[in-house]
Coordinates of C-alpha atoms and ligand atoms in Angstrom, one line a residue:
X1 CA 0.0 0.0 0.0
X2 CA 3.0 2.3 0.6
X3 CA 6.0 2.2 -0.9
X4 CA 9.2 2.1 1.0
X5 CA 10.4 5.5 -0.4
X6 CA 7.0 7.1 1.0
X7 CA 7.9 5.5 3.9
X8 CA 11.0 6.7 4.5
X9 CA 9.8 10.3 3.2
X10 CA 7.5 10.6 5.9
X11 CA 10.0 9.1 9.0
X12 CA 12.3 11.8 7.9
X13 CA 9.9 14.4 9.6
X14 CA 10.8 12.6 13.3
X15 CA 13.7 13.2 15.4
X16 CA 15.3 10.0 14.7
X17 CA 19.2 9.5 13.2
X18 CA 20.4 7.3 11.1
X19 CA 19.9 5.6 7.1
X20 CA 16.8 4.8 6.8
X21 CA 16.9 0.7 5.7
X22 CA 13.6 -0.5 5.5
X23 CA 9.8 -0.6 6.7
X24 CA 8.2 -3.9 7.2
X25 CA 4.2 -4.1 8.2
X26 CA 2.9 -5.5 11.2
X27 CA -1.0 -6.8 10.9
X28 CA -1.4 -7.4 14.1
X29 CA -4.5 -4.9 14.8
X30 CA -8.2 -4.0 12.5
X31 CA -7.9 0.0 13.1
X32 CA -3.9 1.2 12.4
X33 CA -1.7 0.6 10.0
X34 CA 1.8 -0.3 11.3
X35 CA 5.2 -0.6 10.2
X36 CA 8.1 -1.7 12.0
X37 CA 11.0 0.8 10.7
X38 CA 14.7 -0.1 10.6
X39 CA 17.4 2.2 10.4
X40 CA 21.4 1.8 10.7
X41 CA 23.6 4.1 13.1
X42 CA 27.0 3.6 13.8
X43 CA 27.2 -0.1 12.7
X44 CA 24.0 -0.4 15.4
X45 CA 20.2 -1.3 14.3
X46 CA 17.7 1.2 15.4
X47 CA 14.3 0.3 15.4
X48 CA 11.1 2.2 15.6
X49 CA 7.2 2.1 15.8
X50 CA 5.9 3.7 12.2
X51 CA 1.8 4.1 12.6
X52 CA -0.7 6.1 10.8
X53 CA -3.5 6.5 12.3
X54 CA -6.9 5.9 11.6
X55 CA -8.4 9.1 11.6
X56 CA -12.0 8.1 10.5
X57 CA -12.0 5.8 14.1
X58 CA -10.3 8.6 16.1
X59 CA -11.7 11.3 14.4
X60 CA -9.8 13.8 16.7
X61 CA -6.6 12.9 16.4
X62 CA -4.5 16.1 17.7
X63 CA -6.4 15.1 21.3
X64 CA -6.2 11.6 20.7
X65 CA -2.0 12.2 20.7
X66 CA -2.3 14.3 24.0
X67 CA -3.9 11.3 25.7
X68 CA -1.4 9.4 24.5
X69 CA 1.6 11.5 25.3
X70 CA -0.1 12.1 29.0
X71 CA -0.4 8.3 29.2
X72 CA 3.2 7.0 27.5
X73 CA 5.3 10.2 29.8
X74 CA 2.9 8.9 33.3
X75 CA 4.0 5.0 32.8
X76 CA 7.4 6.0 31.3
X77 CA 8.3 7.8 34.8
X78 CA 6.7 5.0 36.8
X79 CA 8.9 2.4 34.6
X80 CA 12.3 4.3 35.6
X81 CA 10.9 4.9 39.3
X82 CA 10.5 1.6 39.5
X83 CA 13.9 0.5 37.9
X84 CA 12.6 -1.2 34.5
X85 CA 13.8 -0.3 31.3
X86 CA 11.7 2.4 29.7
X87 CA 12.6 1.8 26.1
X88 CA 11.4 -1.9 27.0
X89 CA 8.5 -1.4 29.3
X90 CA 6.4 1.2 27.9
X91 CA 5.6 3.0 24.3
X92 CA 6.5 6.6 23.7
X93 CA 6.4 8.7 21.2
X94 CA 9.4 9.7 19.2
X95 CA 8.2 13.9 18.7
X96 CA 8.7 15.4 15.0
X97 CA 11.3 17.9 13.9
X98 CA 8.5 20.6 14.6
X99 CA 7.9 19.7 18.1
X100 CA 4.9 18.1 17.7
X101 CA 3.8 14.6 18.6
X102 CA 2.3 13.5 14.9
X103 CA 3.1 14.4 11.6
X104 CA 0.3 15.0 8.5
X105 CA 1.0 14.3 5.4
X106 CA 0.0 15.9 1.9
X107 CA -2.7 13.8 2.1
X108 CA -3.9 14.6 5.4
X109 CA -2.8 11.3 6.7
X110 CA -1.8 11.4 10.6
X111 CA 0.9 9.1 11.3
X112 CA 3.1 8.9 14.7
X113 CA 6.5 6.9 16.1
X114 CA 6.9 5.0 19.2
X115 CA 10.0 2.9 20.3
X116 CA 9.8 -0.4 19.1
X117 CA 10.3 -2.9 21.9
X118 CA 12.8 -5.8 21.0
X119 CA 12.8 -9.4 21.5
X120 CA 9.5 -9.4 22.0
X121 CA 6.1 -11.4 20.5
X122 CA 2.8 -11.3 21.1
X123 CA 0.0 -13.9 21.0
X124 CA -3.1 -14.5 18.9
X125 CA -4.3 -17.5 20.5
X126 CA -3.4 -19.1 23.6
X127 CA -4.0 -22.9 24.8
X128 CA -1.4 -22.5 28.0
X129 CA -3.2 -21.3 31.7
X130 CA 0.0 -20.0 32.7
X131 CA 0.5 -17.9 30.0
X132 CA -2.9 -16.6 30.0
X133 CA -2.7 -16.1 33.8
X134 CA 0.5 -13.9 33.0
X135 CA -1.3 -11.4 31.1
X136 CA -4.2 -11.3 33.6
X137 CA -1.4 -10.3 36.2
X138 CA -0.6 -7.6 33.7
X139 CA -3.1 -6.0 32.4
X140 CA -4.2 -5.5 36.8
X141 CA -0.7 -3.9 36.7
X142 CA -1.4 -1.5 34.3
X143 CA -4.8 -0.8 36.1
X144 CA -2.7 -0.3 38.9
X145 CA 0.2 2.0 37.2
X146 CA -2.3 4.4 36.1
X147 CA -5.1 3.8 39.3
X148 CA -3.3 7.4 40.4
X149 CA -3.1 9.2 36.9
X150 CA -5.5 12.5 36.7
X151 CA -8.5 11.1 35.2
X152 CA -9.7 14.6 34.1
X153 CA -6.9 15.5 32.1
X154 CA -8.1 12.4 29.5
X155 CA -10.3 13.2 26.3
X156 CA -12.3 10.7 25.6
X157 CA -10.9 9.4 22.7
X158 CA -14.0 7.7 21.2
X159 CA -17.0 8.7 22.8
X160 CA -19.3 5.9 24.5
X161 CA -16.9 3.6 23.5
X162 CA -18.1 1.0 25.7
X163 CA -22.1 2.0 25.9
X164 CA -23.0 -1.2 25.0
X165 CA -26.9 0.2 25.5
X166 CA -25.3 3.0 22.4
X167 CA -23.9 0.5 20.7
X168 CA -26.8 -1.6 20.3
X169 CA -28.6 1.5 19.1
X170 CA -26.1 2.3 16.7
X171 CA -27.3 -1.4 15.4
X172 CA -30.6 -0.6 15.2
X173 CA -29.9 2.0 13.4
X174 CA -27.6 0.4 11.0
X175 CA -30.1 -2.4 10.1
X176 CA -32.8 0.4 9.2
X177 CA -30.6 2.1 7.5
X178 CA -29.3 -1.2 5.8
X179 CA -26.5 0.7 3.5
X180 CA -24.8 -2.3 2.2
X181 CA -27.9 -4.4 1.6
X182 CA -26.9 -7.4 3.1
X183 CA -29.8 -7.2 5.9
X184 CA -31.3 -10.7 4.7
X185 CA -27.8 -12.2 5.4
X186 CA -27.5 -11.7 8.9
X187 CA -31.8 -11.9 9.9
X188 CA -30.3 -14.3 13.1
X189 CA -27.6 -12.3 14.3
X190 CA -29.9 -9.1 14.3
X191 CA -32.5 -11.5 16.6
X192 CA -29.7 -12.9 18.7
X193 CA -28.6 -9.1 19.7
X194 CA -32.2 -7.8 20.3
X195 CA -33.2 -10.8 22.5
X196 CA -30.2 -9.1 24.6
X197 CA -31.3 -5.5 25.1
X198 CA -31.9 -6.2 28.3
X199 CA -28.2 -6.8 29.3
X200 CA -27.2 -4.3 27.3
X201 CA -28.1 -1.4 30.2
X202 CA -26.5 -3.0 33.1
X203 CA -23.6 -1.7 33.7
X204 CA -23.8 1.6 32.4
X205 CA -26.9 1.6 34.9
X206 CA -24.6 1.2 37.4
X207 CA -21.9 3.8 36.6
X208 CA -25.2 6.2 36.7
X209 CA -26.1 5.3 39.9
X210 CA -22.7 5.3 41.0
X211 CA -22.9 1.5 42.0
X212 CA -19.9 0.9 40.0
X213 CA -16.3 3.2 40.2
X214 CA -15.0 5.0 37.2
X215 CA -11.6 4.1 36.6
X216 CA -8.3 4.9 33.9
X217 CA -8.8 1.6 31.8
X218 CA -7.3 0.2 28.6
X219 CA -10.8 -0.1 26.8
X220 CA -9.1 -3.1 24.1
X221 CA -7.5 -5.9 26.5
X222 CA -7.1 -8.1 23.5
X223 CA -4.7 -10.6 24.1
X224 CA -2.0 -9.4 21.2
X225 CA -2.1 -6.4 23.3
X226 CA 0.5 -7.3 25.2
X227 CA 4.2 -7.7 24.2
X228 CA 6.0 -11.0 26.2
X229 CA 9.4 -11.0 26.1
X230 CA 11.1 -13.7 23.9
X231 CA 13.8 -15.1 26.2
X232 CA 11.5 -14.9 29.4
X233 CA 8.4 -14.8 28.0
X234 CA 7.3 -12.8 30.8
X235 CA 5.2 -9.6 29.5
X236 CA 7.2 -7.2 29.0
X237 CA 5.0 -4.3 27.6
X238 CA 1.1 -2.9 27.4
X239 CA 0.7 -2.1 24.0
X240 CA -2.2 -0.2 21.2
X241 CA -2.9 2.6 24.2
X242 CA -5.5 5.0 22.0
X243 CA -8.7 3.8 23.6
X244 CA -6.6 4.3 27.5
X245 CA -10.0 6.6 28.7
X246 CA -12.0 6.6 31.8
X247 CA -14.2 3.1 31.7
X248 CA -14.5 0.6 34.0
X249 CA -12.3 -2.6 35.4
X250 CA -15.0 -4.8 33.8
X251 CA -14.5 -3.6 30.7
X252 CA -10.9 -5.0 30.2
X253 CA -11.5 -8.1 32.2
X254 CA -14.2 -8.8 30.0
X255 CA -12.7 -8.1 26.7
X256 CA -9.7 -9.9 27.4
X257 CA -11.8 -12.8 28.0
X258 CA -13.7 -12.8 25.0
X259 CA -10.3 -12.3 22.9
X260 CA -8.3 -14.5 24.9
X261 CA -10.7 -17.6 26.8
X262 CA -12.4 -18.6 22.9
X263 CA -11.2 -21.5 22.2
X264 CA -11.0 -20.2 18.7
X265 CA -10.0 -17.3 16.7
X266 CA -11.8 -14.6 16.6
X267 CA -13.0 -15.0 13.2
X268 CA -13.6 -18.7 13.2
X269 CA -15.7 -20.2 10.2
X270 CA -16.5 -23.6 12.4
X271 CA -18.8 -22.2 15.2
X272 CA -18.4 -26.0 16.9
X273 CA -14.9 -24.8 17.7
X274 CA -16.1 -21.7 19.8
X275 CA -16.3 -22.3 23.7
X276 CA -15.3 -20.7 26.3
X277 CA -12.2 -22.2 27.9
X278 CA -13.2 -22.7 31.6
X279 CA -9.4 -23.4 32.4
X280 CA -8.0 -20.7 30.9
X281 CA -11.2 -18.2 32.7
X282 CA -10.0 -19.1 35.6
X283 CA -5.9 -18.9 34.7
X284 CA -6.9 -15.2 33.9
X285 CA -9.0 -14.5 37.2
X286 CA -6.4 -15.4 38.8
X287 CA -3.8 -13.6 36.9
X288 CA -6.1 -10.4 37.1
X289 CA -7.9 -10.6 41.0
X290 CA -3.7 -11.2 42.1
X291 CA -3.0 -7.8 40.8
X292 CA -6.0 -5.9 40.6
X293 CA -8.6 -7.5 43.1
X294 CA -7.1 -5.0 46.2
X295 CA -8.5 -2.3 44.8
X296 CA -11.7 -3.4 43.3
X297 CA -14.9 -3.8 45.2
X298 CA -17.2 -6.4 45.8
X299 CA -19.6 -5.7 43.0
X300 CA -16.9 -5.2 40.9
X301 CA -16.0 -8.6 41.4
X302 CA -19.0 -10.0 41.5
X303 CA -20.0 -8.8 38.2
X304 CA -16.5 -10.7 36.3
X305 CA -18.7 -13.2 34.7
X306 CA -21.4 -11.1 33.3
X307 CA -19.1 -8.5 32.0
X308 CA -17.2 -11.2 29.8
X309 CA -20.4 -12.3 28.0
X310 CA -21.4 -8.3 27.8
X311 CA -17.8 -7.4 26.1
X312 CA -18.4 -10.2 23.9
X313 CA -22.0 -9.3 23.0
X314 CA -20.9 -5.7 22.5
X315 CA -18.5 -6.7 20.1
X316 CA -20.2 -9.2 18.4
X317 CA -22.9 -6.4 17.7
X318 CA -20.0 -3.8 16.4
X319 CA -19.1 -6.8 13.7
X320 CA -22.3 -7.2 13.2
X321 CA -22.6 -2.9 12.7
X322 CA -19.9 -3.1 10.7
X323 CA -20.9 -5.8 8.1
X324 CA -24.7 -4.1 7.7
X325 CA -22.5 -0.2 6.8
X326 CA -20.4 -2.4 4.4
X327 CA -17.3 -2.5 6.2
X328 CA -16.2 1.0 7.1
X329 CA -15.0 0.7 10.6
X330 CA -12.4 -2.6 10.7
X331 CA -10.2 -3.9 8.4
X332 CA -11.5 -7.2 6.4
X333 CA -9.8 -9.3 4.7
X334 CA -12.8 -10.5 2.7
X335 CA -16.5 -9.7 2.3
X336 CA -18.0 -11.5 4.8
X337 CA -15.4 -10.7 7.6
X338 CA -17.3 -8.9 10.2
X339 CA -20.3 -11.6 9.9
X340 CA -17.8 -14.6 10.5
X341 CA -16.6 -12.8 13.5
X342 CA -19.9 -11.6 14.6
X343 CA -21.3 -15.2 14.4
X344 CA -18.2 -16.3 16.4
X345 CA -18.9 -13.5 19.0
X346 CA -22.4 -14.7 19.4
X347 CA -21.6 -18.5 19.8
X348 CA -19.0 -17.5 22.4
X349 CA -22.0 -15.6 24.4
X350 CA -24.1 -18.5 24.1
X351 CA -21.4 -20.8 25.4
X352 CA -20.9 -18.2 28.2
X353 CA -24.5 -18.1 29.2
X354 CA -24.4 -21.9 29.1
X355 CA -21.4 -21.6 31.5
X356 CA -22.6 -18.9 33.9
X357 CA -22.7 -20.8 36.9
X358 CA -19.3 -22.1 36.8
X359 CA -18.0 -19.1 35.8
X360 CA -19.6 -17.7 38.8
X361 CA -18.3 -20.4 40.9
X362 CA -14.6 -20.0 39.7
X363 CA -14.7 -16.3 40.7
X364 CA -15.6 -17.1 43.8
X365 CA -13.3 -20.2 44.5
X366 CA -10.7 -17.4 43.4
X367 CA -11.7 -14.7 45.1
X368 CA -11.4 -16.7 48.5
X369 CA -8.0 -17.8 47.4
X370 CA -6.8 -14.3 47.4
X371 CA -8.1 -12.9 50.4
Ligands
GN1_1 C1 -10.0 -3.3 17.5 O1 -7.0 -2.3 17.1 P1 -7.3 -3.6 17.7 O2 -7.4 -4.7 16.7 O3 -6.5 -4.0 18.9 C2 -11.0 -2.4 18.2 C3 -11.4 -3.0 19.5 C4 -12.1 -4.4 19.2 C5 -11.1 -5.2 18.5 C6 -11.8 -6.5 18.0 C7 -10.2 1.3 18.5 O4 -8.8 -3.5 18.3 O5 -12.3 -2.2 20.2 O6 -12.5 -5.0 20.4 O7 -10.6 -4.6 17.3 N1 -10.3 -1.1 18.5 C8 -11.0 0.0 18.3 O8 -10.8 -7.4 17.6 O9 -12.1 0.1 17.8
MG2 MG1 -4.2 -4.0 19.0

């Protein structure tokens, strides 16, 4: 899509020395495009972070790089304060000849530059507890980091990110609207949602009521969100930081469950492969209560199980958006992407309903375990 001389064109606008060798893409994520960039100093590789962002998803994208900047300098002093390795630990961004923390191109095109962390790999899929328990462990931790960061000072990035009750509007609204004309292909998936509206108010109820607390969250707790480092394969690094916004713990407990507990890929064809992995929801409690659970409360807790099948519904639903607008919002890699996935999400709720009461049971079981 761009050519390594474009490339290289726009790097030379950042503060970073060296001859420029190459750009390589990374696929990892559905919104940003990014490049891992490789340049020569002295005889010594230097590698960097090359992403342009997707400014029809963060439509404000001059605020969007102040959260990020607030974010990336908080957990970069923490890092040192704590004696880790900053250039390991967290992202930050590389600033541009001019100052500023983005560059746009002639073609209006925002792109920015982190450090790229080293030595490092991240997971699609996961069949191992122990790993899975890891990045429970660590994405608490980075609840934790930022539990003292000036919630005030955050925009929020996209609004009502998490409103699943908005989201399942926005739906609604999409299947009246029906712009791609593919309504008659997805009739089940639109019933599957609506018999859920009820769900869909719960915990945004309870932020208005003040039964739940407002906290600096992630927002996207997929598992590839998080860097492990190759010779430890400890994580090493929280990564993909745009959504960081107030939300709530339930949120990123929830989404990393739906991402990481599926005993399938995301977009999995063969709906009999979908389950949630009991084992591996209970790996993550762990991971996450061991970190976290001091500074949650009781409802917090007690809500874990409900807030995994509500992250999942929620984002079946946004697949399910997605497909129905003819696939503006995330990348596809062919026409029926966001359906696939969407069906995927909605076997996973199924299964999770299914499993309630255990999963019920193994947050409890761990919750005693940690007192
Ligand atoms: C997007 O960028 P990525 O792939 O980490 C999306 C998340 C979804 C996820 C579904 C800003 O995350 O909200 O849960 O895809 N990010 C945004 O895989 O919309
Ligand atoms: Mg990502």
């Amino acid at each position: 899509m761009f050519t390594q001389e474009e490339l290289r064109e726009i790097l030379s606008h950042f503060m970073i020395s060296g001859e420029y060798r190459g750009c390589r893409a990374i696929d990892d994520g559905h919104i940003n495009n990014t490049f891992k960039a490789v340049f020569l100093s002295g005889g010594r590789e230097l590698t960097y972070l090359l992403q342009q962002i997707n400014t029809a998803v963060f439509r404000d994208p001059e605020r969007l790089m102040v959260n990020v900047d607030l974010v990336t300098s908080f957990l970069r002093d923490r890092v040192i304060a704590a004696g880790g390795d900053p250039e390991r630990e967290t992202l930050y961004c590389k600033p541009c000849k001019d100052g500023k923390k983005y560059y746009t191109d002639a073609a209006g095109r925002v792109w920015r530059v982190y450090n790229f962390v080293n030595d490092a790999f991240a997971y699609n899929t996961i069949e191992n507890p122990d790993v899975f328990r890891k990045a429970g462990k660590a994405f608490g931790e980075f609840q934790n980091q930022l539990a003292d960061f000036p919630i005030d000072t955050l925009y929020e990035t996209i609004p009502d990110f998490h409103h699943t009750a908005r989201r399942y509007r926005n739906l609604m609204n999409s299947v009246k609207r029906n712009a791609s004309g593919r309504r008659g292909l997805c009739e089940a998936q639109i019933a599957f949602a609506e018999q859920r509206l009820d769900d869909t108010f719960i915990l945004t109820g309870y932020i208005e009521t003040g039964a739940l607390p407002v906290r600096v969250t992630h927002n996207d707790t997929k598992l590839n969100n998080i860097l492990f480092d190759a010779a430890t394969g400890e994580p090493v690094c929280v990564v993909d930081l745009d959504t960081v916004m107030p939300g709530l713990s339930l949120y990123d407990f929830g989404d990393a469950i739906r991402f990481g507990a599926n005993t399938a890929a995301e977009d999995e064809r063969d709906l009999s492969k979908v389950s949630l992995d009991l084992t591996l929801f209970e790996a993550y409690t762990e991971g996450y209560l061991s970190a976290a659970g001091g500074s949650l409360t009781e409802k917090e807790i007690g809500l874990l199980p409900f807030a995994s099948k509500l992250m999942t519904l929620e984002c079946g639903m946004r697949f399910l958006t997605d497909f129905l607008d003819g696939d503006v919002y995330f990348k596809t890699d062919y026409p029926e992407h966001n359906l696939v996935r969407c069906r995927t999400q909605f076997a996973l709720v199924a299964d999770m309903e299914k499993k309630a009461e255990e999963m019920r049971r193994i947050v409890e079981k761990v919750r005693e375990a940690c007192r």
